């Protein structure tokens, strides 16, 4: 029996989700946090923050998957040995936060919001769970592998993969073939046009939750000047220096020391202090 299809979406569910999420997918990739990451501008603190958030997200996602593993609305997509990330993330948390990582890892507001939505879907609308599994796992098997290499280089991590277990799928020999299998299983799910549309909208929601997470993490990093990447710190130093130059009088009376004259203005004293602090932070990161 043919599956009903929406007039506005491709017949295959996997293609429908890919088509419907193109725009929001691009937005996620262009979030400032992700742009910096792709350029190799990722610090240890930033990486630890995002990995901690992913730990909370995957614990919630996989708890709801286990809850619905026998439910026909999700059962064909149950691949715990191949896909589940909780155990790998626990290894990463121990690497980044130490043996007491369970008490040390942060749990941000955007992360909690993401987790709340996953729990609501798994317990009240399990037919929508496919949207979150699709968004996360297929992304991990695609762009996630590029991010792994970037992080390994930027953070000078060991080639053995310590601290990056999340990105490693030892039970998947070919990511390309597995993604094909996963999509084909998605396309066997029976759903009405109304449910299909809701799944499509939930996939967009999943991307938006990730965008909110990235935006929050970026703001947290901006609030901590010591976490600025060297190139970002250099930009701050340049802007502070430019403001300082703009504030210098065009001419100084002969015999009047420049620093002595500047120190008479509270704003200039503050700018001088800021310039020294930023320069010190930048040099510290260059030395890492």
PDB file of C-alpha atoms in Angstrom:
ATOM      1  CA  UNK A   1       0.000   0.000   0.000  1.00  0.00           C
ATOM      2  CA  UNK A   2       1.412   3.404  -0.987  1.00  0.00           C
ATOM      3  CA  UNK A   3       2.146   5.869   1.755  1.00  0.00           C
ATOM      4  CA  UNK A   4       0.113   9.074   1.664  1.00  0.00           C
ATOM      5  CA  UNK A   5       2.156  12.109   0.762  1.00  0.00           C
ATOM      6  CA  UNK A   6       1.831  15.833   1.108  1.00  0.00           C
ATOM      7  CA  UNK A   7       1.469  17.860  -2.084  1.00  0.00           C
ATOM      8  CA  UNK A   8       4.219  20.225  -0.933  1.00  0.00           C
ATOM      9  CA  UNK A   9       6.848  17.688   0.156  1.00  0.00           C
ATOM     10  CA  UNK A  10       8.836  14.925  -1.571  1.00  0.00           C
ATOM     11  CA  UNK A  11       7.474  11.398  -1.147  1.00  0.00           C
ATOM     12  CA  UNK A  12      10.394  10.064   0.888  1.00  0.00           C
ATOM     13  CA  UNK A  13      10.454  11.333   4.459  1.00  0.00           C
ATOM     14  CA  UNK A  14      14.250  11.679   4.467  1.00  0.00           C
ATOM     15  CA  UNK A  15      14.134  13.881   1.364  1.00  0.00           C
ATOM     16  CA  UNK A  16      11.222  15.866   2.781  1.00  0.00           C
ATOM     17  CA  UNK A  17      13.185  16.663   5.947  1.00  0.00           C
ATOM     18  CA  UNK A  18      16.322  17.538   4.016  1.00  0.00           C
ATOM     19  CA  UNK A  19      14.383  19.899   1.745  1.00  0.00           C
ATOM     20  CA  UNK A  20      12.354  21.510   4.525  1.00  0.00           C
ATOM     21  CA  UNK A  21      15.376  22.191   6.756  1.00  0.00           C
ATOM     22  CA  UNK A  22      17.744  23.643   4.150  1.00  0.00           C
ATOM     23  CA  UNK A  23      17.307  27.213   5.297  1.00  0.00           C
ATOM     24  CA  UNK A  24      17.470  26.589   9.035  1.00  0.00           C
ATOM     25  CA  UNK A  25      20.387  24.195   8.500  1.00  0.00           C
ATOM     26  CA  UNK A  26      22.306  27.007   6.820  1.00  0.00           C
ATOM     27  CA  UNK A  27      21.427  29.303   9.736  1.00  0.00           C
ATOM     28  CA  UNK A  28      22.859  26.782  12.191  1.00  0.00           C
ATOM     29  CA  UNK A  29      26.092  26.475  10.226  1.00  0.00           C
ATOM     30  CA  UNK A  30      26.407  30.276  10.114  1.00  0.00           C
ATOM     31  CA  UNK A  31      25.875  30.843  13.829  1.00  0.00           C
ATOM     32  CA  UNK A  32      28.893  32.765  15.142  1.00  0.00           C
ATOM     33  CA  UNK A  33      29.988  29.904  17.402  1.00  0.00           C
ATOM     34  CA  UNK A  34      29.992  27.463  14.487  1.00  0.00           C
ATOM     35  CA  UNK A  35      31.669  29.892  12.084  1.00  0.00           C
ATOM     36  CA  UNK A  36      34.481  30.384  14.563  1.00  0.00           C
ATOM     37  CA  UNK A  37      34.721  26.629  15.106  1.00  0.00           C
ATOM     38  CA  UNK A  38      34.987  25.946  11.372  1.00  0.00           C
ATOM     39  CA  UNK A  39      37.807  28.498  11.147  1.00  0.00           C
ATOM     40  CA  UNK A  40      39.698  26.716  13.899  1.00  0.00           C
ATOM     41  CA  UNK A  41      38.938  29.527  16.345  1.00  0.00           C
ATOM     42  CA  UNK A  42      37.872  27.258  19.187  1.00  0.00           C
ATOM     43  CA  UNK A  43      39.290  27.417  22.701  1.00  0.00           C
ATOM     44  CA  UNK A  44      39.369  24.710  25.305  1.00  0.00           C
ATOM     45  CA  UNK A  45      36.715  26.436  27.359  1.00  0.00           C
ATOM     46  CA  UNK A  46      34.426  26.834  24.355  1.00  0.00           C
ATOM     47  CA  UNK A  47      34.883  23.203  23.389  1.00  0.00           C
ATOM     48  CA  UNK A  48      34.254  22.009  26.943  1.00  0.00           C
ATOM     49  CA  UNK A  49      31.047  24.049  27.080  1.00  0.00           C
ATOM     50  CA  UNK A  50      29.615  22.660  23.867  1.00  0.00           C
ATOM     51  CA  UNK A  51      30.575  19.097  24.767  1.00  0.00           C
ATOM     52  CA  UNK A  52      28.872  19.409  28.159  1.00  0.00           C
ATOM     53  CA  UNK A  53      25.719  20.660  26.453  1.00  0.00           C
ATOM     54  CA  UNK A  54      25.834  17.753  24.015  1.00  0.00           C
ATOM     55  CA  UNK A  55      26.145  15.344  26.927  1.00  0.00           C
ATOM     56  CA  UNK A  56      22.886  16.597  28.447  1.00  0.00           C
ATOM     57  CA  UNK A  57      21.152  16.596  25.056  1.00  0.00           C
ATOM     58  CA  UNK A  58      22.159  13.034  24.198  1.00  0.00           C
ATOM     59  CA  UNK A  59      21.282  11.663  27.607  1.00  0.00           C
ATOM     60  CA  UNK A  60      17.764  13.034  27.143  1.00  0.00           C
ATOM     61  CA  UNK A  61      17.483  11.960  23.499  1.00  0.00           C
ATOM     62  CA  UNK A  62      18.637   8.419  24.171  1.00  0.00           C
ATOM     63  CA  UNK A  63      16.458   8.011  27.244  1.00  0.00           C
ATOM     64  CA  UNK A  64      13.450   8.861  25.064  1.00  0.00           C
ATOM     65  CA  UNK A  65      14.663   6.548  22.310  1.00  0.00           C
ATOM     66  CA  UNK A  66      14.891   3.707  24.825  1.00  0.00           C
ATOM     67  CA  UNK A  67      11.404   4.552  26.010  1.00  0.00           C
ATOM     68  CA  UNK A  68      10.091   4.229  22.445  1.00  0.00           C
ATOM     69  CA  UNK A  69      12.353   1.544  20.993  1.00  0.00           C
ATOM     70  CA  UNK A  70       9.417  -0.833  20.485  1.00  0.00           C
ATOM     71  CA  UNK A  71       6.987   1.835  19.350  1.00  0.00           C
ATOM     72  CA  UNK A  72       6.314   1.416  15.596  1.00  0.00           C
ATOM     73  CA  UNK A  73       6.632   5.181  15.132  1.00  0.00           C
ATOM     74  CA  UNK A  74      10.358   4.859  15.916  1.00  0.00           C
ATOM     75  CA  UNK A  75      11.372   1.182  16.136  1.00  0.00           C
ATOM     76  CA  UNK A  76      12.897   0.909  12.611  1.00  0.00           C
ATOM     77  CA  UNK A  77      15.427   3.611  13.587  1.00  0.00           C
ATOM     78  CA  UNK A  78      16.652   1.932  16.765  1.00  0.00           C
ATOM     79  CA  UNK A  79      20.442   1.500  16.333  1.00  0.00           C
ATOM     80  CA  UNK A  80      21.902   1.756  19.852  1.00  0.00           C
ATOM     81  CA  UNK A  81      25.174  -0.057  19.145  1.00  0.00           C
ATOM     82  CA  UNK A  82      25.923   2.004  16.090  1.00  0.00           C
ATOM     83  CA  UNK A  83      24.680   5.450  17.078  1.00  0.00           C
ATOM     84  CA  UNK A  84      24.178   6.072  20.773  1.00  0.00           C
ATOM     85  CA  UNK A  85      26.594   8.670  22.140  1.00  0.00           C
ATOM     86  CA  UNK A  86      26.076   8.674  25.906  1.00  0.00           C
ATOM     87  CA  UNK A  87      28.929   6.296  26.755  1.00  0.00           C
ATOM     88  CA  UNK A  88      31.323   8.144  24.439  1.00  0.00           C
ATOM     89  CA  UNK A  89      30.344  11.500  25.920  1.00  0.00           C
ATOM     90  CA  UNK A  90      30.925  10.167  29.436  1.00  0.00           C
ATOM     91  CA  UNK A  91      34.503   9.383  28.383  1.00  0.00           C
ATOM     92  CA  UNK A  92      34.872  12.884  27.007  1.00  0.00           C
ATOM     93  CA  UNK A  93      33.438  14.463  30.155  1.00  0.00           C
ATOM     94  CA  UNK A  94      35.989  12.578  32.265  1.00  0.00           C
ATOM     95  CA  UNK A  95      38.771  13.786  29.963  1.00  0.00           C
ATOM     96  CA  UNK A  96      37.707  17.436  30.004  1.00  0.00           C
ATOM     97  CA  UNK A  97      36.302  17.826  33.523  1.00  0.00           C
ATOM     98  CA  UNK A  98      38.106  15.140  35.532  1.00  0.00           C
ATOM     99  CA  UNK A  99      36.858  12.250  37.687  1.00  0.00           C
ATOM    100  CA  UNK A 100      34.200  14.398  39.380  1.00  0.00           C
ATOM    101  CA  UNK A 101      32.798  15.580  36.058  1.00  0.00           C
ATOM    102  CA  UNK A 102      29.173  14.833  36.994  1.00  0.00           C
ATOM    103  CA  UNK A 103      29.320  17.599  39.592  1.00  0.00           C
ATOM    104  CA  UNK A 104      31.488  19.909  37.472  1.00  0.00           C
ATOM    105  CA  UNK A 105      29.801  20.112  34.074  1.00  0.00           C
ATOM    106  CA  UNK A 106      27.580  23.125  33.355  1.00  0.00           C
ATOM    107  CA  UNK A 107      23.899  22.885  32.439  1.00  0.00           C
ATOM    108  CA  UNK A 108      22.951  26.076  30.614  1.00  0.00           C
ATOM    109  CA  UNK A 109      19.469  27.499  30.096  1.00  0.00           C
ATOM    110  CA  UNK A 110      19.404  26.793  26.342  1.00  0.00           C
ATOM    111  CA  UNK A 111      20.593  23.239  26.985  1.00  0.00           C
ATOM    112  CA  UNK A 112      17.824  22.731  29.519  1.00  0.00           C
ATOM    113  CA  UNK A 113      15.278  24.091  27.038  1.00  0.00           C
ATOM    114  CA  UNK A 114      16.507  21.593  24.419  1.00  0.00           C
ATOM    115  CA  UNK A 115      16.301  18.738  26.937  1.00  0.00           C
ATOM    116  CA  UNK A 116      12.773  19.756  27.972  1.00  0.00           C
ATOM    117  CA  UNK A 117      11.615  19.586  24.368  1.00  0.00           C
ATOM    118  CA  UNK A 118      13.155  16.144  23.854  1.00  0.00           C
ATOM    119  CA  UNK A 119      11.409  14.828  26.956  1.00  0.00           C
ATOM    120  CA  UNK A 120       8.092  16.324  25.913  1.00  0.00           C
ATOM    121  CA  UNK A 121       8.349  14.729  22.473  1.00  0.00           C
ATOM    122  CA  UNK A 122       9.418  11.320  23.765  1.00  0.00           C
ATOM    123  CA  UNK A 123       6.648  11.131  26.348  1.00  0.00           C
ATOM    124  CA  UNK A 124       3.762  12.900  24.604  1.00  0.00           C
ATOM    125  CA  UNK A 125       4.471  12.922  20.868  1.00  0.00           C
ATOM    126  CA  UNK A 126       6.833  10.020  20.140  1.00  0.00           C
ATOM    127  CA  UNK A 127       6.015  10.149  16.437  1.00  0.00           C
ATOM    128  CA  UNK A 128       8.131  13.336  16.339  1.00  0.00           C
ATOM    129  CA  UNK A 129      11.225  11.698  17.829  1.00  0.00           C
ATOM    130  CA  UNK A 130      12.463  10.771  14.352  1.00  0.00           C
ATOM    131  CA  UNK A 131      13.004  14.473  13.622  1.00  0.00           C
ATOM    132  CA  UNK A 132      15.470  14.861  16.497  1.00  0.00           C
ATOM    133  CA  UNK A 133      17.291  11.588  15.815  1.00  0.00           C
ATOM    134  CA  UNK A 134      17.639  12.517  12.139  1.00  0.00           C
ATOM    135  CA  UNK A 135      18.959  15.993  12.951  1.00  0.00           C
ATOM    136  CA  UNK A 136      21.513  14.865  15.498  1.00  0.00           C
ATOM    137  CA  UNK A 137      22.839  11.500  14.365  1.00  0.00           C
ATOM    138  CA  UNK A 138      23.087  12.123  10.628  1.00  0.00           C
ATOM    139  CA  UNK A 139      24.726  15.448  11.382  1.00  0.00           C
ATOM    140  CA  UNK A 140      27.262  13.710  13.616  1.00  0.00           C
ATOM    141  CA  UNK A 141      28.097  11.289  10.828  1.00  0.00           C
ATOM    142  CA  UNK A 142      28.527  14.131   8.327  1.00  0.00           C
ATOM    143  CA  UNK A 143      29.785  17.535   9.422  1.00  0.00           C
ATOM    144  CA  UNK A 144      30.691  16.214  12.853  1.00  0.00           C
ATOM    145  CA  UNK A 145      33.650  14.377  11.358  1.00  0.00           C
ATOM    146  CA  UNK A 146      35.020  17.631   9.960  1.00  0.00           C
ATOM    147  CA  UNK A 147      34.641  19.327  13.354  1.00  0.00           C
ATOM    148  CA  UNK A 148      36.563  16.477  14.961  1.00  0.00           C
ATOM    149  CA  UNK A 149      39.613  17.166  12.800  1.00  0.00           C
ATOM    150  CA  UNK A 150      39.375  20.911  13.404  1.00  0.00           C
ATOM    151  CA  UNK A 151      39.163  20.458  17.185  1.00  0.00           C
ATOM    152  CA  UNK A 152      42.017  17.967  17.225  1.00  0.00           C
ATOM    153  CA  UNK A 153      44.291  20.441  15.452  1.00  0.00           C
ATOM    154  CA  UNK A 154      43.126  23.645  17.150  1.00  0.00           C
ATOM    155  CA  UNK A 155      43.308  22.196  20.657  1.00  0.00           C
ATOM    156  CA  UNK A 156      46.435  20.113  20.041  1.00  0.00           C
ATOM    157  CA  UNK A 157      44.727  16.907  21.150  1.00  0.00           C
ATOM    158  CA  UNK A 158      46.417  13.497  20.981  1.00  0.00           C
ATOM    159  CA  UNK A 159      46.065  11.545  17.742  1.00  0.00           C
ATOM    160  CA  UNK A 160      44.691   8.654  19.808  1.00  0.00           C
ATOM    161  CA  UNK A 161      41.377  10.512  19.939  1.00  0.00           C
ATOM    162  CA  UNK A 162      41.231  11.275  23.660  1.00  0.00           C
ATOM    163  CA  UNK A 163      38.666  13.964  24.391  1.00  0.00           C
ATOM    164  CA  UNK A 164      36.930  13.304  21.055  1.00  0.00           C
ATOM    165  CA  UNK A 165      35.183   9.976  21.636  1.00  0.00           C
ATOM    166  CA  UNK A 166      31.844  11.619  20.784  1.00  0.00           C
ATOM    167  CA  UNK A 167      32.897  11.927  17.153  1.00  0.00           C
ATOM    168  CA  UNK A 168      34.002   8.294  16.819  1.00  0.00           C
ATOM    169  CA  UNK A 169      31.586   5.561  15.699  1.00  0.00           C
ATOM    170  CA  UNK A 170      33.517   2.292  16.055  1.00  0.00           C
ATOM    171  CA  UNK A 171      30.556   0.112  15.039  1.00  0.00           C
ATOM    172  CA  UNK A 172      29.985   1.890  11.726  1.00  0.00           C
ATOM    173  CA  UNK A 173      32.395   0.835   8.979  1.00  0.00           C
ATOM    174  CA  UNK A 174      31.070   3.233   6.351  1.00  0.00           C
ATOM    175  CA  UNK A 175      29.278   6.407   7.354  1.00  0.00           C
ATOM    176  CA  UNK A 176      27.951   6.841   3.804  1.00  0.00           C
ATOM    177  CA  UNK A 177      26.399   3.375   3.669  1.00  0.00           C
ATOM    178  CA  UNK A 178      24.968   3.668   7.154  1.00  0.00           C
ATOM    179  CA  UNK A 179      23.334   6.997   6.360  1.00  0.00           C
ATOM    180  CA  UNK A 180      21.759   5.389   3.306  1.00  0.00           C
ATOM    181  CA  UNK A 181      20.422   2.573   5.487  1.00  0.00           C
ATOM    182  CA  UNK A 182      19.094   5.038   8.059  1.00  0.00           C
ATOM    183  CA  UNK A 183      17.307   7.108   5.432  1.00  0.00           C
ATOM    184  CA  UNK A 184      15.772   4.007   3.897  1.00  0.00           C
ATOM    185  CA  UNK A 185      14.458   2.986   7.331  1.00  0.00           C
ATOM    186  CA  UNK A 186      13.033   6.480   7.807  1.00  0.00           C
ATOM    187  CA  UNK A 187      11.163   6.096   4.550  1.00  0.00           C
ATOM    188  CA  UNK A 188       9.423   2.933   5.800  1.00  0.00           C
ATOM    189  CA  UNK A 189       7.722   4.776   8.668  1.00  0.00           C
ATOM    190  CA  UNK A 190       3.975   4.894   8.118  1.00  0.00           C
ATOM    191  CA  UNK A 191       2.430   8.262   8.869  1.00  0.00           C
ATOM    192  CA  UNK A 192      -0.482  10.383   7.806  1.00  0.00           C
ATOM    193  CA  UNK A 193       0.095  13.630   5.889  1.00  0.00           C
ATOM    194  CA  UNK A 194      -0.727  15.526   9.086  1.00  0.00           C
ATOM    195  CA  UNK A 195       1.874  13.643  11.144  1.00  0.00           C
ATOM    196  CA  UNK A 196       4.385  13.937   8.325  1.00  0.00           C
ATOM    197  CA  UNK A 197       3.970  17.708   8.342  1.00  0.00           C
ATOM    198  CA  UNK A 198       4.420  17.817  12.111  1.00  0.00           C
ATOM    199  CA  UNK A 199       7.603  15.754  11.843  1.00  0.00           C
ATOM    200  CA  UNK A 200       8.904  18.185   9.251  1.00  0.00           C
ATOM    201  CA  UNK A 201       8.168  21.156  11.496  1.00  0.00           C
ATOM    202  CA  UNK A 202       9.813  19.385  14.441  1.00  0.00           C
ATOM    203  CA  UNK A 203      12.996  18.920  12.402  1.00  0.00           C
ATOM    204  CA  UNK A 204      13.073  22.702  11.942  1.00  0.00           C
ATOM    205  CA  UNK A 205      12.533  23.090  15.674  1.00  0.00           C
ATOM    206  CA  UNK A 206      15.494  20.782  16.327  1.00  0.00           C
ATOM    207  CA  UNK A 207      17.760  23.015  14.260  1.00  0.00           C
ATOM    208  CA  UNK A 208      16.431  26.113  16.016  1.00  0.00           C
ATOM    209  CA  UNK A 209      17.183  24.550  19.401  1.00  0.00           C
ATOM    210  CA  UNK A 210      20.746  23.972  18.262  1.00  0.00           C
ATOM    211  CA  UNK A 211      21.019  27.565  17.038  1.00  0.00           C
ATOM    212  CA  UNK A 212      19.800  28.854  20.406  1.00  0.00           C
ATOM    213  CA  UNK A 213      22.392  26.662  22.092  1.00  0.00           C
ATOM    214  CA  UNK A 214      25.209  28.003  19.908  1.00  0.00           C
ATOM    215  CA  UNK A 215      24.118  31.601  20.471  1.00  0.00           C
ATOM    216  CA  UNK A 216      24.051  31.127  24.223  1.00  0.00           C
ATOM    217  CA  UNK A 217      27.485  29.514  24.286  1.00  0.00           C
ATOM    218  CA  UNK A 218      28.909  32.344  22.188  1.00  0.00           C
ATOM    219  CA  UNK A 219      27.507  34.913  24.599  1.00  0.00           C
ATOM    220  CA  UNK A 220      28.984  33.039  27.561  1.00  0.00           C
ATOM    221  CA  UNK A 221      32.387  33.071  25.891  1.00  0.00           C
ATOM    222  CA  UNK A 222      32.141  36.769  25.087  1.00  0.00           C
ATOM    223  CA  UNK A 223      31.545  37.499  28.757  1.00  0.00           C
ATOM    224  CA  UNK A 224      34.887  35.874  29.572  1.00  0.00           C
ATOM    225  CA  UNK A 225      37.724  37.902  27.960  1.00  0.00           C
ATOM    226  CA  UNK A 226      40.242  35.285  29.020  1.00  0.00           C
ATOM    227  CA  UNK A 227      38.584  32.827  26.643  1.00  0.00           C
ATOM    228  CA  UNK A 228      39.156  34.932  23.520  1.00  0.00           C
ATOM    229  CA  UNK A 229      40.947  33.089  20.714  1.00  0.00           C
ATOM    230  CA  UNK A 230      44.280  34.761  19.838  1.00  0.00           C
ATOM    231  CA  UNK A 231      42.916  36.263  16.620  1.00  0.00           C
ATOM    232  CA  UNK A 232      39.850  37.569  18.443  1.00  0.00           C
ATOM    233  CA  UNK A 233      41.986  38.982  21.242  1.00  0.00           C
ATOM    234  CA  UNK A 234      44.221  40.638  18.659  1.00  0.00           C
ATOM    235  CA  UNK A 235      41.130  42.280  17.181  1.00  0.00           C
ATOM    236  CA  UNK A 236      40.154  43.560  20.606  1.00  0.00           C
ATOM    237  CA  UNK A 237      43.656  44.834  21.170  1.00  0.00           C
ATOM    238  CA  UNK A 238      43.620  46.618  17.801  1.00  0.00           C
ATOM    239  CA  UNK A 239      40.273  48.252  18.511  1.00  0.00           C
ATOM    240  CA  UNK A 240      41.416  49.372  21.947  1.00  0.00           C
ATOM    241  CA  UNK A 241      44.620  50.772  20.433  1.00  0.00           C
ATOM    242  CA  UNK A 242      42.634  52.621  17.752  1.00  0.00           C
ATOM    243  CA  UNK A 243      40.394  54.188  20.374  1.00  0.00           C
ATOM    244  CA  UNK A 244      43.476  55.197  22.327  1.00  0.00           C
ATOM    245  CA  UNK A 245      45.067  56.865  19.296  1.00  0.00           C
ATOM    246  CA  UNK A 246      41.848  58.746  18.547  1.00  0.00           C
ATOM    247  CA  UNK A 247      41.926  60.105  22.088  1.00  0.00           C
ATOM    248  CA  UNK A 248      45.517  61.416  21.911  1.00  0.00           C
ATOM    249  CA  UNK A 249      45.712  65.220  21.465  1.00  0.00           C
ATOM    250  CA  UNK A 250      47.108  66.336  18.095  1.00  0.00           C
ATOM    251  CA  UNK A 251      49.922  68.287  19.737  1.00  0.00           C
ATOM    252  CA  UNK A 252      51.610  68.059  23.113  1.00  0.00           C
ATOM    253  CA  UNK A 253      53.333  70.994  24.807  1.00  0.00           C
ATOM    254  CA  UNK A 254      57.083  70.549  24.609  1.00  0.00           C
ATOM    255  CA  UNK A 255      58.595  69.031  27.691  1.00  0.00           C
ATOM    256  CA  UNK A 256      55.280  67.407  28.769  1.00  0.00           C
ATOM    257  CA  UNK A 257      55.575  63.571  28.902  1.00  0.00           C
ATOM    258  CA  UNK A 258      52.812  61.938  26.821  1.00  0.00           C
ATOM    259  CA  UNK A 259      51.864  59.300  29.420  1.00  0.00           C
ATOM    260  CA  UNK A 260      51.756  61.951  32.124  1.00  0.00           C
ATOM    261  CA  UNK A 261      49.322  64.011  30.043  1.00  0.00           C
ATOM    262  CA  UNK A 262      47.123  61.023  29.223  1.00  0.00           C
ATOM    263  CA  UNK A 263      46.995  59.868  32.830  1.00  0.00           C
ATOM    264  CA  UNK A 264      45.148  63.035  33.732  1.00  0.00           C
ATOM    265  CA  UNK A 265      42.029  61.747  31.959  1.00  0.00           C
ATOM    266  CA  UNK A 266      40.170  58.883  33.733  1.00  0.00           C
ATOM    267  CA  UNK A 267      38.858  57.418  30.420  1.00  0.00           C
ATOM    268  CA  UNK A 268      42.339  57.306  28.962  1.00  0.00           C
ATOM    269  CA  UNK A 269      43.720  55.634  32.086  1.00  0.00           C
ATOM    270  CA  UNK A 270      41.003  52.984  31.718  1.00  0.00           C
ATOM    271  CA  UNK A 271      41.821  52.432  28.051  1.00  0.00           C
ATOM    272  CA  UNK A 272      45.499  52.069  28.832  1.00  0.00           C
ATOM    273  CA  UNK A 273      44.711  49.462  31.473  1.00  0.00           C
ATOM    274  CA  UNK A 274      42.378  47.591  29.089  1.00  0.00           C
ATOM    275  CA  UNK A 275      44.997  47.566  26.353  1.00  0.00           C
ATOM    276  CA  UNK A 276      47.584  46.063  28.711  1.00  0.00           C
ATOM    277  CA  UNK A 277      45.135  43.409  29.976  1.00  0.00           C
ATOM    278  CA  UNK A 278      44.049  42.352  26.484  1.00  0.00           C
ATOM    279  CA  UNK A 279      47.639  42.199  25.279  1.00  0.00           C
ATOM    280  CA  UNK A 280      48.538  40.008  28.270  1.00  0.00           C
ATOM    281  CA  UNK A 281      45.636  37.639  27.596  1.00  0.00           C
ATOM    282  CA  UNK A 282      46.540  37.405  23.920  1.00  0.00           C
ATOM    283  CA  UNK A 283      50.140  36.537  24.706  1.00  0.00           C
ATOM    284  CA  UNK A 284      48.937  33.884  27.117  1.00  0.00           C
ATOM    285  CA  UNK A 285      46.934  32.133  24.408  1.00  0.00           C
ATOM    286  CA  UNK A 286      49.771  32.346  21.915  1.00  0.00           C
ATOM    287  CA  UNK A 287      51.871  30.473  24.442  1.00  0.00           C
ATOM    288  CA  UNK A 288      49.386  27.586  24.788  1.00  0.00           C
TER     289      UNK A 288
END
